Short mmCIF file of C-alpha atoms in Angstrom, two decimals:
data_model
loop_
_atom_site.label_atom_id
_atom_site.label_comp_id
_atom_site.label_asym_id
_atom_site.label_seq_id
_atom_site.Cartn_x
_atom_site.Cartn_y
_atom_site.Cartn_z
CA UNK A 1480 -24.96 -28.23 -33.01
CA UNK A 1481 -28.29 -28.28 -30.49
CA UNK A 1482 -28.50 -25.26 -28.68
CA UNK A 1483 -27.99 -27.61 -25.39
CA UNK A 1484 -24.76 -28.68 -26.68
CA UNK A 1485 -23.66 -25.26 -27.70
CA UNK A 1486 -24.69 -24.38 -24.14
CA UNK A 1487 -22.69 -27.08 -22.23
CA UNK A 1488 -19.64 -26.40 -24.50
CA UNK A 1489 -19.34 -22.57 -23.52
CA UNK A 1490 -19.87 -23.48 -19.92
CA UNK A 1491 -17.27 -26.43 -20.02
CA UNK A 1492 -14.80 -24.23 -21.92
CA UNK A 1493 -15.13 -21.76 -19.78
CA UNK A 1494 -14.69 -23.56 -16.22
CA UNK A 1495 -11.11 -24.50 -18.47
CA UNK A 1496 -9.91 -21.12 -18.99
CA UNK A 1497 -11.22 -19.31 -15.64
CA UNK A 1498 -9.39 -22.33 -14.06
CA UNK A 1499 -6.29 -21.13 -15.86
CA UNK A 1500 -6.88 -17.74 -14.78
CA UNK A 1501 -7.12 -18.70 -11.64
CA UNK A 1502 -4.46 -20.98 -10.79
CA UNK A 1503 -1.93 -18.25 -13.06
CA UNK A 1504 -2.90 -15.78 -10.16
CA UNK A 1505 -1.98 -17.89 -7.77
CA UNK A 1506 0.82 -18.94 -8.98
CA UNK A 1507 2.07 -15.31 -9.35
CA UNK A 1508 1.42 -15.62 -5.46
CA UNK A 1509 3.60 -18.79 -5.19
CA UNK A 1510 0.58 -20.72 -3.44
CA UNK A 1511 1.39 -24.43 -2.84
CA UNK A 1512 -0.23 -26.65 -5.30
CA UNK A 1513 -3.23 -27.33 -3.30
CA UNK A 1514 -3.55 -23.25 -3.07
CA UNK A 1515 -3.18 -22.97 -6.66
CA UNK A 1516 -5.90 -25.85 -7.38
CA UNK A 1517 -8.29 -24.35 -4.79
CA UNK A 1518 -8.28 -21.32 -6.40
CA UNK A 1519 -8.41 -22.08 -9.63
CA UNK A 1520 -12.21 -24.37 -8.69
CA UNK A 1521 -13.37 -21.19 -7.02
CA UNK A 1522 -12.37 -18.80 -9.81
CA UNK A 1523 -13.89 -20.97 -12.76
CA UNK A 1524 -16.60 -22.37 -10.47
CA UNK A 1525 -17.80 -19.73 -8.19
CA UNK A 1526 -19.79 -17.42 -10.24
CA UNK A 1527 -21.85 -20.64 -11.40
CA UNK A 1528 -22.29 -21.75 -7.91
CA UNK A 1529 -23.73 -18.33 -7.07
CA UNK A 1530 -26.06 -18.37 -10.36
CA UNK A 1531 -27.22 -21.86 -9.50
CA UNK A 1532 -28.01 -21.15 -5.81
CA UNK A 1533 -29.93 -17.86 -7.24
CA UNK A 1534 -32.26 -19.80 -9.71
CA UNK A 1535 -33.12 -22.34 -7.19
CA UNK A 1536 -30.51 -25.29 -9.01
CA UNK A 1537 -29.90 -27.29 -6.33
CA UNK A 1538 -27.29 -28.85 -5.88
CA UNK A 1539 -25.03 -26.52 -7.90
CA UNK A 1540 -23.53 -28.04 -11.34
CA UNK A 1541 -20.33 -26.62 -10.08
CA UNK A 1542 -20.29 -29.18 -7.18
CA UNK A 1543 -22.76 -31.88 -8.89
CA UNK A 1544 -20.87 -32.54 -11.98
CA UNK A 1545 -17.57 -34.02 -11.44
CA UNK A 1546 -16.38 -33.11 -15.27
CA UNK A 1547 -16.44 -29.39 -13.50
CA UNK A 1548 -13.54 -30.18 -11.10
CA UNK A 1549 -12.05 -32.40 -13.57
CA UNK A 1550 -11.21 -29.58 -15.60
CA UNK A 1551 -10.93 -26.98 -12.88
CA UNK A 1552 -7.78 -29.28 -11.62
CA UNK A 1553 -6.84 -29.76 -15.52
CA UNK A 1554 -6.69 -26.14 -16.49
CA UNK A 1555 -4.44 -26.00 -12.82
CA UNK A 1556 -2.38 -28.62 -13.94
CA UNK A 1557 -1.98 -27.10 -17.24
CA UNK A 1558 -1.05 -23.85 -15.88
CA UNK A 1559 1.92 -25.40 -13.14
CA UNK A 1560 3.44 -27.16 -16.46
CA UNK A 1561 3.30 -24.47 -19.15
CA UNK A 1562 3.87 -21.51 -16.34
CA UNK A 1563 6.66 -20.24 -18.83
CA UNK A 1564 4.57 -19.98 -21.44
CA UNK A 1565 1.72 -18.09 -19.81
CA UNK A 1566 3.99 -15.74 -18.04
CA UNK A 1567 5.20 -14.82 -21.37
CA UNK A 1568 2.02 -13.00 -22.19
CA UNK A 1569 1.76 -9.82 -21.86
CA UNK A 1570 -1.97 -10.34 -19.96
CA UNK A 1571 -1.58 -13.93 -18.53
CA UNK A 1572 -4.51 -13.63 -16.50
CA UNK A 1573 -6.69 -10.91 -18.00
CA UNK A 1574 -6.48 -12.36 -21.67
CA UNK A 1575 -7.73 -15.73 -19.82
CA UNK A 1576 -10.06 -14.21 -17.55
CA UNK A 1577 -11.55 -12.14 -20.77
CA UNK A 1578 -12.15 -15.21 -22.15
CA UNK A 1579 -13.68 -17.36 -19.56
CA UNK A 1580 -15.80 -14.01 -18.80
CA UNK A 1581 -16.67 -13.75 -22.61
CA UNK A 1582 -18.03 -17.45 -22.22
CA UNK A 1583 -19.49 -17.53 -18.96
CA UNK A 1584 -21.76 -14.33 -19.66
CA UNK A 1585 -23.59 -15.97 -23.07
CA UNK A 1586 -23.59 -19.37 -20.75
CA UNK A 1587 -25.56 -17.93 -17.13
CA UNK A 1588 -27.59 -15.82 -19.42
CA UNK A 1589 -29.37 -18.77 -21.41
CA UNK A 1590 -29.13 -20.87 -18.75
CA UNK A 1591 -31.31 -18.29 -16.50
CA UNK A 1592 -33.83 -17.80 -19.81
CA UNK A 1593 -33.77 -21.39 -20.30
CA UNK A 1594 -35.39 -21.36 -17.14
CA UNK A 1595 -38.24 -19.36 -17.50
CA UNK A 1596 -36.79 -16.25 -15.54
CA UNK A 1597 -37.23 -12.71 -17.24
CA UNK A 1598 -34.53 -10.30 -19.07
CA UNK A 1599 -33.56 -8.22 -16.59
CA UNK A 1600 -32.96 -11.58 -14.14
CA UNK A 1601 -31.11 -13.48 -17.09
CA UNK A 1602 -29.30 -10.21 -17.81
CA UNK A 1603 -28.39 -9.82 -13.71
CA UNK A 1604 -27.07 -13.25 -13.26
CA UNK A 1605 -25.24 -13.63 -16.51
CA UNK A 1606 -22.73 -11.21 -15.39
CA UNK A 1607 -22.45 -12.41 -12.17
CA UNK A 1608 -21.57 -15.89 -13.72
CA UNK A 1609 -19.10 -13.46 -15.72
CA UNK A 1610 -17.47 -11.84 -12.99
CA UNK A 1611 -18.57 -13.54 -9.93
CA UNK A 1612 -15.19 -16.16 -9.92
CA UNK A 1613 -12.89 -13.31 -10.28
CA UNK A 1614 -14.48 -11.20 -7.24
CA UNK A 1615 -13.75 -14.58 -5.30
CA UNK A 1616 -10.92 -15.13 -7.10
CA UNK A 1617 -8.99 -11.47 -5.99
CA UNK A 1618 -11.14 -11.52 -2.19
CA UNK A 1619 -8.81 -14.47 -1.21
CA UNK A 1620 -5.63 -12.91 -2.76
CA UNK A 1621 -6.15 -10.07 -1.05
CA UNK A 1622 -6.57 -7.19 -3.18
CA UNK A 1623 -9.03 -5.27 -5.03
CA UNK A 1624 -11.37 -6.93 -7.27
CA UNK A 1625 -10.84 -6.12 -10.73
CA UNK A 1626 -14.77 -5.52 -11.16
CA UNK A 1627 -14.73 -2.53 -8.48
CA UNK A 1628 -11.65 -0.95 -10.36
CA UNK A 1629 -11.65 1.29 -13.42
CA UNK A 1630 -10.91 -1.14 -15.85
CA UNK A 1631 -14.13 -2.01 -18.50
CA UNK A 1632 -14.88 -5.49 -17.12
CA UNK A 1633 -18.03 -6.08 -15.68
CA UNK A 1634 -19.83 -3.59 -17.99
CA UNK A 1635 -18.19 -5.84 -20.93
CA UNK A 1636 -20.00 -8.72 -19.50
CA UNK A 1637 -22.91 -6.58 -19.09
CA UNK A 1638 -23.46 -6.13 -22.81
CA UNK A 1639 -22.52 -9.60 -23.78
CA UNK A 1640 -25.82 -10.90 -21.75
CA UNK A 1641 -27.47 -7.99 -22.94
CA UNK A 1642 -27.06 -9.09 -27.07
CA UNK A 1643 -28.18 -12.95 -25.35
CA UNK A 1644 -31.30 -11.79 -24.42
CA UNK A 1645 -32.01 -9.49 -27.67
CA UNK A 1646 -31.25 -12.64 -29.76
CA UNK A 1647 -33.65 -14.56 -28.15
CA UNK A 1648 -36.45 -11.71 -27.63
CA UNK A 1649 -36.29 -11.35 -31.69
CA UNK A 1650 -35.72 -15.45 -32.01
CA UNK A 1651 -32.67 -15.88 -33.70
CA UNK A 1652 -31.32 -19.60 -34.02
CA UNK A 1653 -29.04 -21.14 -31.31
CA UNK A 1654 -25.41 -20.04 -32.98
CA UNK A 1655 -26.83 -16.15 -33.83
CA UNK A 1656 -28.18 -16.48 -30.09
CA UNK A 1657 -24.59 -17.49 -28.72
CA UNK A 1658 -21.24 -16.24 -31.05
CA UNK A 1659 -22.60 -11.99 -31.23
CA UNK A 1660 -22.47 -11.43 -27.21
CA UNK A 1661 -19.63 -13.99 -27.28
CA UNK A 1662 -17.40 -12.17 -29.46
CA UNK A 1663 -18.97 -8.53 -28.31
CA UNK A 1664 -17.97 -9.38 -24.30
CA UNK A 1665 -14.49 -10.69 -25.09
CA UNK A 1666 -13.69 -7.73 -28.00
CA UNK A 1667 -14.41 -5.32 -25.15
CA UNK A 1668 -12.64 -6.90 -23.10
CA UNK A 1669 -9.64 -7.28 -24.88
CA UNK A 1670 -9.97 -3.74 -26.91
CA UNK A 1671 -10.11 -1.70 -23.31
CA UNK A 1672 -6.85 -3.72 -22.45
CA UNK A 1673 -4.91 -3.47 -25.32
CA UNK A 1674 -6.00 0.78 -25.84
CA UNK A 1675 -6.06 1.67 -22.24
CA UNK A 1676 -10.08 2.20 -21.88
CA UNK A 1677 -10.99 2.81 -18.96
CA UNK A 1678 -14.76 3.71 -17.27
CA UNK A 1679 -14.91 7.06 -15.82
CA UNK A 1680 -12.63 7.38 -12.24
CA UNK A 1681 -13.04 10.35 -10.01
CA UNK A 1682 -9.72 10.99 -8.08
CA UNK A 1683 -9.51 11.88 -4.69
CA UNK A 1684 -9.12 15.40 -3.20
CA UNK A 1685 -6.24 16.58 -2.14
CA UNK A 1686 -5.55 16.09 1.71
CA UNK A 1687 -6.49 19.42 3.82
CA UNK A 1688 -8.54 21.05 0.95
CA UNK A 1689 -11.37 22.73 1.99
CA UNK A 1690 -15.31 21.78 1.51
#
């Protein structure tokens, strides 16, 4: 498969599953159906947007490419009919979050190198394609965004763009490029959920202690 192809795959499949991720969320919320469609563009969509406006791609694929809201309102669709089924899991959101994250990582980091801009740029704005959705995603529902909390997520993104840009600084082909910080972002994720890792937390003091 060309390594544009493989590109426009991960970023497609992952505007599919952030969608779901999103519009799960919201329906955990009981938004109305235009609530849980809005939500669901802005959570697969919004990192991108960010990314795009960051390199200087104008106007942003996220609002230039109608197969981007086709599947943002797909993967919403999807989620209102199968609800049952993705409240059964254990994760509904995180497991599709992880792997829209996994996806979206690899996909804003080659995009960014694809266009000429260093590492430590590609590196930068491959998480934020990562996690950038689910900031927006947990701003409008009100609580806490799950990359400011202990939980290993953004750091998980963090090393899948990292592997990217190795793979391409010591020139391996387009799939060796693209499935090792694929697989290394969402294992991460996943492993820290399923075992309980957590990054470092320092707890608060206790009210009226001194110093």
């Amino acid at each position: 498969m060309p390594e544009r192809a493989i590109f426009e795959f991960l970023d497609l499949a992952g505007i599919f599953v952030f969608a779901i991720s999103g519009a799960a969320a919201a329906r955990q919320r009981d938004l109305d159906l235009f609530g849980i469609v809005a939500l669901a563009f802005v959570t697969a969509c919004g990192g991108g947007i960010v990314r795009d406006l960051c390199l200087g791609a104008l106007p942003p694929v996220g609002l230039a490419d109608w197969r981007y809201l086709a599947l943002a309102i797909l993967g919403a669709l999807a989620t209102i009919g199968a609800y049952g089924w993705v409240r059964r899991l254990r994760y509904p959101v995180l497991l599709f979050d992880a792997l829209g994250m996994a996806m979206f990582a690899v996909a804003g980091t080659q995009k960014a190198l694809g266009m000429g801009r260093n590492a430590e740029t590609a590196i930068l704005l491959g998480m934020f394609t990562a996690v950038g959705g689910g900031i927006i995603r947990d701003m409008l529902l009100g609580r806490v965004a799950v990359v400011l909390e202990r939980e290993i997520y953004a750091s998980a993104a963090l090393l899948g763009a990292l592997l990217v840009v190795l793979a391409q600084h010591f020139h391996w082909g387009a799939a060796w490029a693209t499935w090792p910080g694929l697989l290394a972002c969402f294992g991460l994720r996943y492993l820290s959920l399923r075992y309980g890792w957590n990054m470092p937390r320092f707890g608060r003091r206790e009210a009226g202690s001194g110093g």
